[in-house]
């Protein structure tokens, strides 16, 4: 079946540091890939997505590139801010015989300190 | 535009009690779903619906019932709550036509504790 593996957290960085959160996936077909962000006490919000190989999703300074050869979709940001502190979820979506659903990773908590 | 709304935000139940978690969306989305979020396990799909009158099971459906009588509402029922159902529950919706590429919109969640 499909699965998503994320690096374990928490990840603690100083403000303006470079961020990488690793995500790899296993899928039988051609999934779309997503990063969702969950701020404290809130639901999940879509951060960015990529729908085919070599696509780059970007939003709010975050980027991720769909790498089919390494089955990866790592999240990066050049300079994090305290307001980026949240839990980040990598997810894939694929059409299957049982319906279309999102498969999530376990989430990576990011803490950014001054 | 309210998006996806969920009620209640917090709930404490005793083992064996029943309750319904409410979910509503005002975006005319055909696809709605329920997830539970547990520490170290990400989000897992409980049930989903592709339109009024159509529901199906997800990854962890046991202990939960759903129905979809209107496009807007998708309630989740716990018939006899168990401590294993202590979790944070999220409702989500999206357009059906967008398929696997379309964005899902999530509600703010319901934090449920079963004693």
Short mmCIF file of C-alpha atoms in Angstrom, two decimals:
data_model
loop_
_atom_site.label_atom_id
_atom_site.label_comp_id
_atom_site.label_asym_id
_atom_site.label_seq_id
_atom_site.Cartn_x
_atom_site.Cartn_y
_atom_site.Cartn_z
CA UNK A 1 0.00 0.00 0.00
CA UNK A 2 0.91 3.66 -0.08
CA UNK A 3 3.01 5.16 2.68
CA UNK A 4 4.79 8.37 3.59
CA UNK A 5 7.85 8.60 5.82
CA UNK A 6 8.95 11.83 7.42
CA UNK A 7 11.91 12.69 9.59
CA UNK A 8 11.11 12.63 13.27
CA UNK A 9 10.95 15.82 15.22
CA UNK A 10 11.01 18.08 16.93
CA UNK A 11 13.31 20.14 14.78
CA UNK A 12 14.58 23.20 16.63
CA UNK A 13 16.18 26.04 14.67
CA UNK A 14 17.26 29.59 15.27
CA UNK A 15 15.51 32.33 13.35
CA UNK A 16 16.94 32.83 9.83
CA UNK A 17 18.36 29.30 9.74
CA UNK A 18 17.91 27.00 6.72
CA UNK A 19 15.20 24.37 7.01
CA UNK A 20 14.97 20.92 5.46
CA UNK A 21 12.31 18.40 6.42
CA UNK A 22 12.77 15.09 4.64
CA UNK A 23 9.87 13.17 3.13
CA UNK A 24 9.95 9.96 1.13
CA UNK A 25 7.03 7.99 -0.19
CA UNK A 26 5.97 4.59 -1.48
CA UNK A 27 3.17 4.41 -4.02
CA UNK A 28 2.08 1.98 -6.69
CA UNK A 29 1.05 4.58 -9.28
CA UNK A 30 1.58 8.28 -9.92
CA UNK A 31 0.62 10.19 -6.81
CA UNK A 32 0.26 13.89 -6.21
CA UNK A 33 2.35 15.12 -3.29
CA UNK A 34 1.47 17.71 -0.68
CA UNK A 35 2.83 19.53 2.34
CA UNK A 36 0.27 20.58 4.93
CA UNK A 37 0.99 22.79 7.94
CA UNK A 38 -0.81 22.73 11.29
CA UNK A 39 -0.39 25.74 13.55
CA UNK A 40 -1.07 25.25 17.27
CA UNK A 41 -4.75 24.67 18.00
CA UNK A 42 -5.76 24.77 14.35
CA UNK A 43 -6.63 22.39 11.53
CA UNK A 44 -4.36 21.54 8.63
CA UNK A 45 -3.77 24.00 5.83
CA UNK A 46 -2.31 23.23 2.43
CA UNK A 47 1.19 24.71 2.18
CA UNK A 48 2.19 23.53 -1.30
CA UNK A 49 1.71 20.69 -3.75
CA UNK A 50 3.19 19.06 -6.83
CA UNK A 51 1.28 16.84 -9.19
CA UNK A 52 3.94 15.25 -11.39
CA UNK A 53 7.62 14.40 -11.47
CA UNK A 54 10.06 17.35 -11.41
CA UNK A 55 7.29 19.80 -10.45
CA UNK A 56 8.29 22.29 -7.77
CA UNK A 57 5.67 23.50 -5.35
CA UNK A 58 6.28 26.78 -3.53
CA UNK A 59 4.47 29.05 -1.10
CA UNK A 60 5.43 31.54 1.64
CA UNK A 61 9.14 30.93 0.99
CA UNK A 62 8.80 27.15 1.29
CA UNK A 63 9.70 24.88 -1.62
CA UNK A 64 9.56 21.18 -2.41
CA UNK A 65 10.45 19.31 -5.61
CA UNK A 66 8.77 16.08 -6.68
CA UNK A 67 11.66 13.64 -7.24
CA UNK A 68 10.38 10.42 -8.79
CA UNK A 69 13.82 8.83 -9.03
CA UNK A 70 14.37 9.10 -5.27
CA UNK A 71 10.65 9.02 -4.34
CA UNK A 72 11.15 12.15 -2.27
CA UNK A 73 9.46 15.49 -1.65
CA UNK A 74 11.68 17.31 0.84
CA UNK A 75 10.48 20.63 2.25
CA UNK A 76 12.96 23.53 2.34
CA UNK A 77 13.01 27.14 3.39
CA UNK A 78 16.01 29.43 3.20
CA UNK A 79 15.34 31.53 6.30
CA UNK A 80 12.80 30.44 8.91
CA UNK A 81 10.90 32.76 11.20
CA UNK A 82 9.40 32.24 14.64
CA UNK A 83 5.96 32.33 12.97
CA UNK A 84 6.89 29.16 11.02
CA UNK A 85 6.73 27.12 14.23
CA UNK A 86 4.14 24.44 13.51
CA UNK A 87 3.73 20.77 12.63
CA UNK A 88 4.38 19.91 8.99
CA UNK A 89 2.78 16.91 7.29
CA UNK A 90 3.84 15.35 4.04
CA UNK A 91 1.05 13.56 2.19
CA UNK A 92 0.28 11.81 -1.07
CA UNK A 93 -2.95 11.43 -2.97
CA UNK A 94 -3.66 8.70 -5.43
CA UNK A 95 -6.73 7.35 -7.18
CA UNK A 96 -7.29 3.75 -6.19
CA UNK A 97 -10.06 1.21 -6.59
CA UNK A 98 -11.19 2.04 -3.07
CA UNK A 99 -11.46 5.73 -3.77
CA UNK A 100 -9.25 8.76 -3.62
CA UNK A 101 -7.67 9.51 -0.28
CA UNK A 102 -4.73 11.29 1.29
CA UNK A 103 -2.04 9.25 2.99
CA UNK A 104 -0.19 11.29 5.61
CA UNK A 105 3.20 11.03 7.21
CA UNK A 106 3.43 11.23 10.98
CA UNK A 107 4.25 14.93 11.00
CA UNK A 108 7.38 16.86 11.95
CA UNK A 109 7.22 19.55 14.60
CA UNK A 110 9.28 22.64 13.88
CA UNK A 111 10.27 25.05 16.65
CA UNK A 112 11.95 28.29 15.68
CA UNK A 113 13.64 30.31 18.41
CA UNK A 114 14.93 33.87 18.47
CA UNK B 1 -17.15 32.17 3.69
CA UNK B 2 -16.90 29.86 6.70
CA UNK B 3 -15.18 26.94 4.91
CA UNK B 4 -15.30 23.75 6.98
CA UNK B 5 -16.77 24.04 10.46
CA UNK B 6 -16.78 21.45 13.23
CA UNK B 7 -18.60 21.25 16.53
CA UNK B 8 -17.90 20.80 19.35
CA UNK B 9 -14.26 21.85 19.76
CA UNK B 10 -13.79 19.77 22.90
CA UNK B 11 -15.74 16.84 24.33
CA UNK B 12 -15.29 14.47 27.25
CA UNK B 13 -17.26 11.20 27.24
CA UNK B 14 -17.52 8.21 29.50
CA UNK B 15 -16.99 4.74 28.11
CA UNK B 16 -20.17 3.51 26.46
CA UNK B 17 -21.70 6.90 25.81
CA UNK B 18 -22.71 7.93 22.32
CA UNK B 19 -22.27 11.21 20.55
CA UNK B 20 -22.21 12.86 17.15
CA UNK B 21 -19.42 15.08 15.86
CA UNK B 22 -20.79 17.65 13.47
CA UNK B 23 -19.14 18.80 10.26
CA UNK B 24 -20.43 21.29 7.71
CA UNK B 25 -18.97 22.99 4.65
CA UNK B 26 -20.30 25.85 2.55
CA UNK B 27 -18.13 25.34 -0.55
CA UNK B 28 -20.49 22.93 -2.30
CA UNK B 29 -17.82 20.21 -2.19
CA UNK B 30 -18.96 16.75 -3.15
CA UNK B 31 -16.14 14.93 -1.31
CA UNK B 32 -16.05 14.95 2.48
CA UNK B 33 -14.04 12.86 4.88
CA UNK B 34 -13.22 12.26 8.53
CA UNK B 35 -9.72 11.70 9.91
CA UNK B 36 -8.38 11.01 13.35
CA UNK B 37 -5.01 12.33 14.48
CA UNK B 38 -3.01 10.43 17.06
CA UNK B 39 0.51 11.13 18.32
CA UNK B 40 3.16 9.50 16.15
CA UNK B 41 0.60 8.22 13.64
CA UNK B 42 -0.27 11.19 11.49
CA UNK B 43 -3.84 11.38 10.20
CA UNK B 44 -5.81 8.26 9.39
CA UNK B 45 -8.96 8.16 7.29
CA UNK B 46 -12.10 6.94 9.07
CA UNK B 47 -14.90 7.36 6.51
CA UNK B 48 -15.48 9.36 3.39
CA UNK B 49 -18.31 10.39 1.09
CA UNK B 50 -18.36 11.34 -2.58
CA UNK B 51 -21.84 12.85 -2.46
CA UNK B 52 -25.17 12.88 -0.69
CA UNK B 53 -26.33 9.34 0.02
CA UNK B 54 -22.90 7.79 -0.71
CA UNK B 55 -20.42 6.84 2.00
CA UNK B 56 -17.54 4.40 2.27
CA UNK B 57 -15.04 3.14 4.81
CA UNK B 58 -11.54 4.39 5.15
CA UNK B 59 -8.55 2.95 6.96
CA UNK B 60 -9.95 2.82 10.52
CA UNK B 61 -13.79 2.68 10.35
CA UNK B 62 -14.56 0.40 13.30
CA UNK B 63 -16.63 2.04 16.03
CA UNK B 64 -17.79 4.92 13.82
CA UNK B 65 -20.86 5.49 11.64
CA UNK B 66 -21.51 8.20 9.07
CA UNK B 67 -24.33 9.33 6.83
CA UNK B 68 -24.61 12.04 4.19
CA UNK B 69 -28.12 13.33 3.68
CA UNK B 70 -27.06 16.72 2.26
CA UNK B 71 -24.05 18.05 0.38
CA UNK B 72 -23.21 20.39 3.26
CA UNK B 73 -23.23 18.07 6.29
CA UNK B 74 -21.27 14.95 7.17
CA UNK B 75 -21.73 13.92 10.83
CA UNK B 76 -19.62 11.27 12.51
CA UNK B 77 -21.32 9.09 15.13
CA UNK B 78 -19.73 7.15 17.95
CA UNK B 79 -22.33 4.63 19.08
CA UNK B 80 -20.49 3.36 22.17
CA UNK B 81 -17.36 5.33 22.95
CA UNK B 82 -14.17 3.55 24.00
CA UNK B 83 -10.93 4.97 25.44
CA UNK B 84 -9.18 3.95 22.21
CA UNK B 85 -11.26 6.60 20.46
CA UNK B 86 -9.59 9.39 22.41
CA UNK B 87 -8.14 11.49 19.62
CA UNK B 88 -8.40 14.69 17.64
CA UNK B 89 -10.91 14.41 14.80
CA UNK B 90 -10.71 16.43 11.60
CA UNK B 91 -13.29 16.81 8.90
CA UNK B 92 -12.16 17.74 5.40
CA UNK B 93 -13.76 18.49 2.06
CA UNK B 94 -12.77 19.05 -1.53
CA UNK B 95 -14.22 19.13 -5.02
CA UNK B 96 -14.70 15.72 -6.52
CA UNK B 97 -13.86 16.73 -10.06
CA UNK B 98 -10.31 17.74 -9.15
CA UNK B 99 -9.45 14.16 -8.27
CA UNK B 100 -6.14 13.41 -6.65
CA UNK B 101 -4.68 16.84 -7.36
CA UNK B 102 -7.27 18.98 -5.68
CA UNK B 103 -6.79 20.73 -2.35
CA UNK B 104 -8.53 19.38 0.72
CA UNK B 105 -9.83 21.92 3.22
CA UNK B 106 -9.75 20.95 6.86
CA UNK B 107 -11.90 22.00 9.76
CA UNK B 108 -10.38 23.18 13.07
CA UNK B 109 -10.82 19.79 14.74
CA UNK B 110 -12.66 18.25 17.68
CA UNK B 111 -10.59 17.05 20.63
CA UNK B 112 -12.34 14.03 22.15
CA UNK B 113 -11.44 12.35 25.42
CA UNK B 114 -13.08 9.08 26.44
CA UNK B 115 -12.67 8.17 30.11
#
